[in-house]
Amino acid sequence: MHPLSITTSVSFLSRQQQQQQQQQQQQKRQQQQREQQQEHEREQQQQKQQQKQQQRKQQRQQQEQQQQQQQQQQQQEQQQQQQQQQQQGREHTHNTKGDSQKAHLQKQEQQEQQEEQQQQQEQEQQQQQQEQQQEQQQDKP
């Protein structure tokens, strides 16, 4: 065999080996990429689930707030009815000094009660909103 042909065949073999190695490396890289993608998809799924949970929580809280507001409205309506009844009662009584003083005191008491209730309701709402915000911040990844 001619010495030149031996060296060419050796170099040809080594070239082939190099190519094979490169191919293997490429396959490895592709495998890694696939795994990363799967990981990414898993993370996205988790995030979606968390978002769903958050939305459910928010809906629940909104419903609670609505219920509270309805209760407040009912209370206010009841108070108004009471005031009307008192006024009617006053109109029936002879308007002597004692009666009008009593009525005045009752009116004051009612106003104070209403103000207190309103303050309480506002505080409760604020507290609820703060709790909502805190929960949302905790839920954020």
PDB file of C-alpha atoms in Angstrom:
ATOM      1  CA  MET A   1       0.000   0.000   0.000  1.00  0.00           C
ATOM      2  CA  HIS A   2       1.243   3.410  -0.859  1.00  0.00           C
ATOM      3  CA  PRO A   3       2.217   5.486   2.212  1.00  0.00           C
ATOM      4  CA  LEU A   4       0.195   8.446   0.944  1.00  0.00           C
ATOM      5  CA  SER A   5      -3.000   6.414   0.773  1.00  0.00           C
ATOM      6  CA  ILE A   6      -2.452   5.215   4.374  1.00  0.00           C
ATOM      7  CA  THR A   7      -2.233   8.748   5.727  1.00  0.00           C
ATOM      8  CA  THR A   8      -5.314   9.848   3.789  1.00  0.00           C
ATOM      9  CA  SER A   9      -7.343   6.921   5.111  1.00  0.00           C
ATOM     10  CA  VAL A  10      -6.217   7.671   8.681  1.00  0.00           C
ATOM     11  CA  SER A  11      -7.133  11.305   8.360  1.00  0.00           C
ATOM     12  CA  PHE A  12     -10.461  10.280   6.822  1.00  0.00           C
ATOM     13  CA  LEU A  13     -11.175   8.063   9.820  1.00  0.00           C
ATOM     14  CA  SER A  14     -10.314  10.757  12.299  1.00  0.00           C
ATOM     15  CA  ARG A  15     -12.571  13.185  10.404  1.00  0.00           C
ATOM     16  CA  GLN A  16     -15.415  10.701  10.675  1.00  0.00           C
ATOM     17  CA  GLN A  17     -14.842  10.352  14.401  1.00  0.00           C
ATOM     18  CA  GLN A  18     -14.910  14.096  14.820  1.00  0.00           C
ATOM     19  CA  GLN A  19     -18.180  14.300  12.945  1.00  0.00           C
ATOM     20  CA  GLN A  20     -19.696  11.594  15.103  1.00  0.00           C
ATOM     21  CA  GLN A  21     -18.624  13.398  18.248  1.00  0.00           C
ATOM     22  CA  GLN A  22     -20.112  16.623  16.977  1.00  0.00           C
ATOM     23  CA  GLN A  23     -23.368  14.851  16.207  1.00  0.00           C
ATOM     24  CA  GLN A  24     -23.481  13.353  19.677  1.00  0.00           C
ATOM     25  CA  GLN A  25     -22.889  16.748  21.221  1.00  0.00           C
ATOM     26  CA  GLN A  26     -25.678  18.206  19.126  1.00  0.00           C
ATOM     27  CA  GLN A  27     -28.052  15.479  20.234  1.00  0.00           C
ATOM     28  CA  LYS A  28     -27.120  16.139  23.851  1.00  0.00           C
ATOM     29  CA  ARG A  29     -27.799  19.827  23.386  1.00  0.00           C
ATOM     30  CA  GLN A  30     -31.173  19.089  21.819  1.00  0.00           C
ATOM     31  CA  GLN A  31     -32.056  16.783  24.695  1.00  0.00           C
ATOM     32  CA  GLN A  32     -31.178  19.522  27.183  1.00  0.00           C
ATOM     33  CA  GLN A  33     -33.275  22.025  25.289  1.00  0.00           C
ATOM     34  CA  ARG A  34     -36.232  19.649  25.285  1.00  0.00           C
ATOM     35  CA  GLU A  35     -35.900  19.135  29.040  1.00  0.00           C
ATOM     36  CA  GLN A  36     -35.711  22.872  29.619  1.00  0.00           C
ATOM     37  CA  GLN A  37     -38.831  23.367  27.546  1.00  0.00           C
ATOM     38  CA  GLN A  38     -40.714  20.754  29.518  1.00  0.00           C
ATOM     39  CA  GLU A  39     -39.616  22.409  32.744  1.00  0.00           C
ATOM     40  CA  HIS A  40     -40.797  25.744  31.408  1.00  0.00           C
ATOM     41  CA  GLU A  41     -44.174  24.290  30.463  1.00  0.00           C
ATOM     42  CA  ARG A  42     -44.556  22.807  33.926  1.00  0.00           C
ATOM     43  CA  GLU A  43     -43.840  26.191  35.491  1.00  0.00           C
ATOM     44  CA  GLN A  44     -46.388  27.862  33.246  1.00  0.00           C
ATOM     45  CA  GLN A  45     -48.999  25.311  34.253  1.00  0.00           C
ATOM     46  CA  GLN A  46     -48.304  25.975  37.914  1.00  0.00           C
ATOM     47  CA  GLN A  47     -48.637  29.699  37.377  1.00  0.00           C
ATOM     48  CA  LYS A  48     -51.957  29.197  35.614  1.00  0.00           C
ATOM     49  CA  GLN A  49     -53.257  27.147  38.524  1.00  0.00           C
ATOM     50  CA  GLN A  50     -52.132  29.794  41.000  1.00  0.00           C
ATOM     51  CA  GLN A  51     -53.890  32.466  38.977  1.00  0.00           C
ATOM     52  CA  LYS A  52     -57.081  30.417  38.953  1.00  0.00           C
ATOM     53  CA  GLN A  53     -56.906  30.016  42.717  1.00  0.00           C
ATOM     54  CA  GLN A  54     -56.357  33.743  43.118  1.00  0.00           C
ATOM     55  CA  GLN A  55     -59.319  34.560  40.926  1.00  0.00           C
ATOM     56  CA  ARG A  56     -61.503  32.221  42.960  1.00  0.00           C
ATOM     57  CA  LYS A  57     -60.316  33.886  46.152  1.00  0.00           C
ATOM     58  CA  GLN A  58     -61.045  37.334  44.776  1.00  0.00           C
ATOM     59  CA  GLN A  59     -64.520  36.296  43.655  1.00  0.00           C
ATOM     60  CA  ARG A  60     -65.233  34.911  47.105  1.00  0.00           C
ATOM     61  CA  GLN A  61     -64.074  38.116  48.743  1.00  0.00           C
ATOM     62  CA  GLN A  62     -66.115  40.243  46.373  1.00  0.00           C
ATOM     63  CA  GLN A  63     -69.188  38.202  47.168  1.00  0.00           C
ATOM     64  CA  GLU A  64     -68.539  38.678  50.880  1.00  0.00           C
ATOM     65  CA  GLN A  65     -68.196  42.411  50.381  1.00  0.00           C
ATOM     66  CA  GLN A  66     -71.425  42.542  48.405  1.00  0.00           C
ATOM     67  CA  GLN A  67     -73.223  40.673  51.154  1.00  0.00           C
ATOM     68  CA  GLN A  68     -71.867  43.132  53.701  1.00  0.00           C
ATOM     69  CA  GLN A  69     -72.996  46.067  51.623  1.00  0.00           C
ATOM     70  CA  GLN A  70     -76.461  44.570  51.305  1.00  0.00           C
ATOM     71  CA  GLN A  71     -76.620  44.112  55.065  1.00  0.00           C
ATOM     72  CA  GLN A  72     -75.544  47.709  55.556  1.00  0.00           C
ATOM     73  CA  GLN A  73     -78.253  48.914  53.206  1.00  0.00           C
ATOM     74  CA  GLN A  74     -80.838  46.875  55.058  1.00  0.00           C
ATOM     75  CA  GLN A  75     -79.680  48.336  58.357  1.00  0.00           C
ATOM     76  CA  GLN A  76     -79.870  51.855  57.013  1.00  0.00           C
ATOM     77  CA  GLU A  77     -83.361  51.214  55.648  1.00  0.00           C
ATOM     78  CA  GLN A  78     -84.451  49.881  59.025  1.00  0.00           C
ATOM     79  CA  GLN A  79     -83.071  52.980  60.711  1.00  0.00           C
ATOM     80  CA  GLN A  80     -84.904  55.220  58.291  1.00  0.00           C
ATOM     81  CA  GLN A  81     -88.120  53.339  58.988  1.00  0.00           C
ATOM     82  CA  GLN A  82     -87.552  53.779  62.705  1.00  0.00           C
ATOM     83  CA  GLN A  83     -87.021  57.480  62.248  1.00  0.00           C
ATOM     84  CA  GLN A  84     -90.209  57.766  60.218  1.00  0.00           C
ATOM     85  CA  GLN A  85     -92.140  55.859  62.859  1.00  0.00           C
ATOM     86  CA  GLN A  86     -90.763  58.153  65.543  1.00  0.00           C
ATOM     87  CA  GLN A  87     -91.716  61.204  63.558  1.00  0.00           C
ATOM     88  CA  GLN A  88     -95.216  59.864  63.072  1.00  0.00           C
ATOM     89  CA  GLY A  89     -95.373  59.098  66.783  1.00  0.00           C
ATOM     90  CA  ARG A  90     -94.264  62.624  67.544  1.00  0.00           C
ATOM     91  CA  GLU A  91     -96.915  64.089  65.304  1.00  0.00           C
ATOM     92  CA  HIS A  92     -99.514  62.081  67.217  1.00  0.00           C
ATOM     93  CA  THR A  93     -98.363  63.268  70.627  1.00  0.00           C
ATOM     94  CA  HIS A  94     -99.300  66.686  71.872  1.00  0.00           C
ATOM     95  CA  ASN A  95     -96.300  68.751  71.180  1.00  0.00           C
ATOM     96  CA  THR A  96     -95.499  69.756  74.715  1.00  0.00           C
ATOM     97  CA  LYS A  97     -92.000  70.807  75.723  1.00  0.00           C
ATOM     98  CA  GLY A  98     -91.198  67.437  77.286  1.00  0.00           C
ATOM     99  CA  ASP A  99     -92.202  65.545  74.172  1.00  0.00           C
ATOM    100  CA  SER A 100     -90.213  67.699  71.811  1.00  0.00           C
ATOM    101  CA  GLN A 101     -87.163  67.419  74.059  1.00  0.00           C
ATOM    102  CA  LYS A 102     -87.533  63.655  74.111  1.00  0.00           C
ATOM    103  CA  ALA A 103     -87.888  63.549  70.364  1.00  0.00           C
ATOM    104  CA  HIS A 104     -84.816  65.711  69.957  1.00  0.00           C
ATOM    105  CA  LEU A 105     -82.801  63.408  72.206  1.00  0.00           C
ATOM    106  CA  GLN A 106     -83.999  60.351  70.315  1.00  0.00           C
ATOM    107  CA  LYS A 107     -83.043  61.947  67.039  1.00  0.00           C
ATOM    108  CA  GLN A 108     -79.570  62.726  68.371  1.00  0.00           C
ATOM    109  CA  GLU A 109     -79.142  59.186  69.629  1.00  0.00           C
ATOM    110  CA  GLN A 110     -80.164  57.794  66.294  1.00  0.00           C
ATOM    111  CA  GLN A 111     -77.788  60.024  64.412  1.00  0.00           C
ATOM    112  CA  GLU A 112     -74.956  58.989  66.690  1.00  0.00           C
ATOM    113  CA  GLN A 113     -75.864  55.351  66.188  1.00  0.00           C
ATOM    114  CA  GLN A 114     -75.907  55.796  62.444  1.00  0.00           C
ATOM    115  CA  GLU A 115     -72.535  57.515  62.439  1.00  0.00           C
ATOM    116  CA  GLU A 116     -71.061  54.797  64.619  1.00  0.00           C
ATOM    117  CA  GLN A 117     -72.420  52.111  62.360  1.00  0.00           C
ATOM    118  CA  GLN A 118     -71.082  53.816  59.293  1.00  0.00           C
ATOM    119  CA  GLN A 119     -67.638  54.179  60.827  1.00  0.00           C
ATOM    120  CA  GLN A 120     -67.662  50.534  61.807  1.00  0.00           C
ATOM    121  CA  GLN A 121     -68.719  49.468  58.350  1.00  0.00           C
ATOM    122  CA  GLU A 122     -66.034  51.583  56.724  1.00  0.00           C
ATOM    123  CA  GLN A 123     -63.400  50.126  59.021  1.00  0.00           C
ATOM    124  CA  GLU A 124     -64.549  46.602  58.223  1.00  0.00           C
ATOM    125  CA  GLN A 125     -64.384  47.305  54.513  1.00  0.00           C
ATOM    126  CA  GLN A 126     -60.909  48.808  54.804  1.00  0.00           C
ATOM    127  CA  GLN A 127     -59.742  45.818  56.781  1.00  0.00           C
ATOM    128  CA  GLN A 128     -61.139  43.453  54.182  1.00  0.00           C
ATOM    129  CA  GLN A 129     -59.439  45.319  51.378  1.00  0.00           C
ATOM    130  CA  GLN A 130     -56.125  45.280  53.217  1.00  0.00           C
ATOM    131  CA  GLU A 131     -56.442  41.550  53.784  1.00  0.00           C
ATOM    132  CA  GLN A 132     -57.197  41.075  50.098  1.00  0.00           C
ATOM    133  CA  GLN A 133     -54.129  43.033  49.070  1.00  0.00           C
ATOM    134  CA  GLN A 134     -51.901  41.139  51.478  1.00  0.00           C
ATOM    135  CA  GLU A 135     -53.173  37.801  50.198  1.00  0.00           C
ATOM    136  CA  GLN A 136     -52.584  38.864  46.622  1.00  0.00           C
ATOM    137  CA  GLN A 137     -49.017  39.905  47.393  1.00  0.00           C
ATOM    138  CA  GLN A 138     -48.326  36.637  49.172  1.00  0.00           C
ATOM    139  CA  ASP A 139     -49.705  34.677  46.229  1.00  0.00           C
ATOM    140  CA  LYS A 140     -47.401  36.392  43.766  1.00  0.00           C
ATOM    141  CA  PRO A 141     -44.519  34.069  42.791  1.00  0.00           C
TER     142      PRO A 141
END
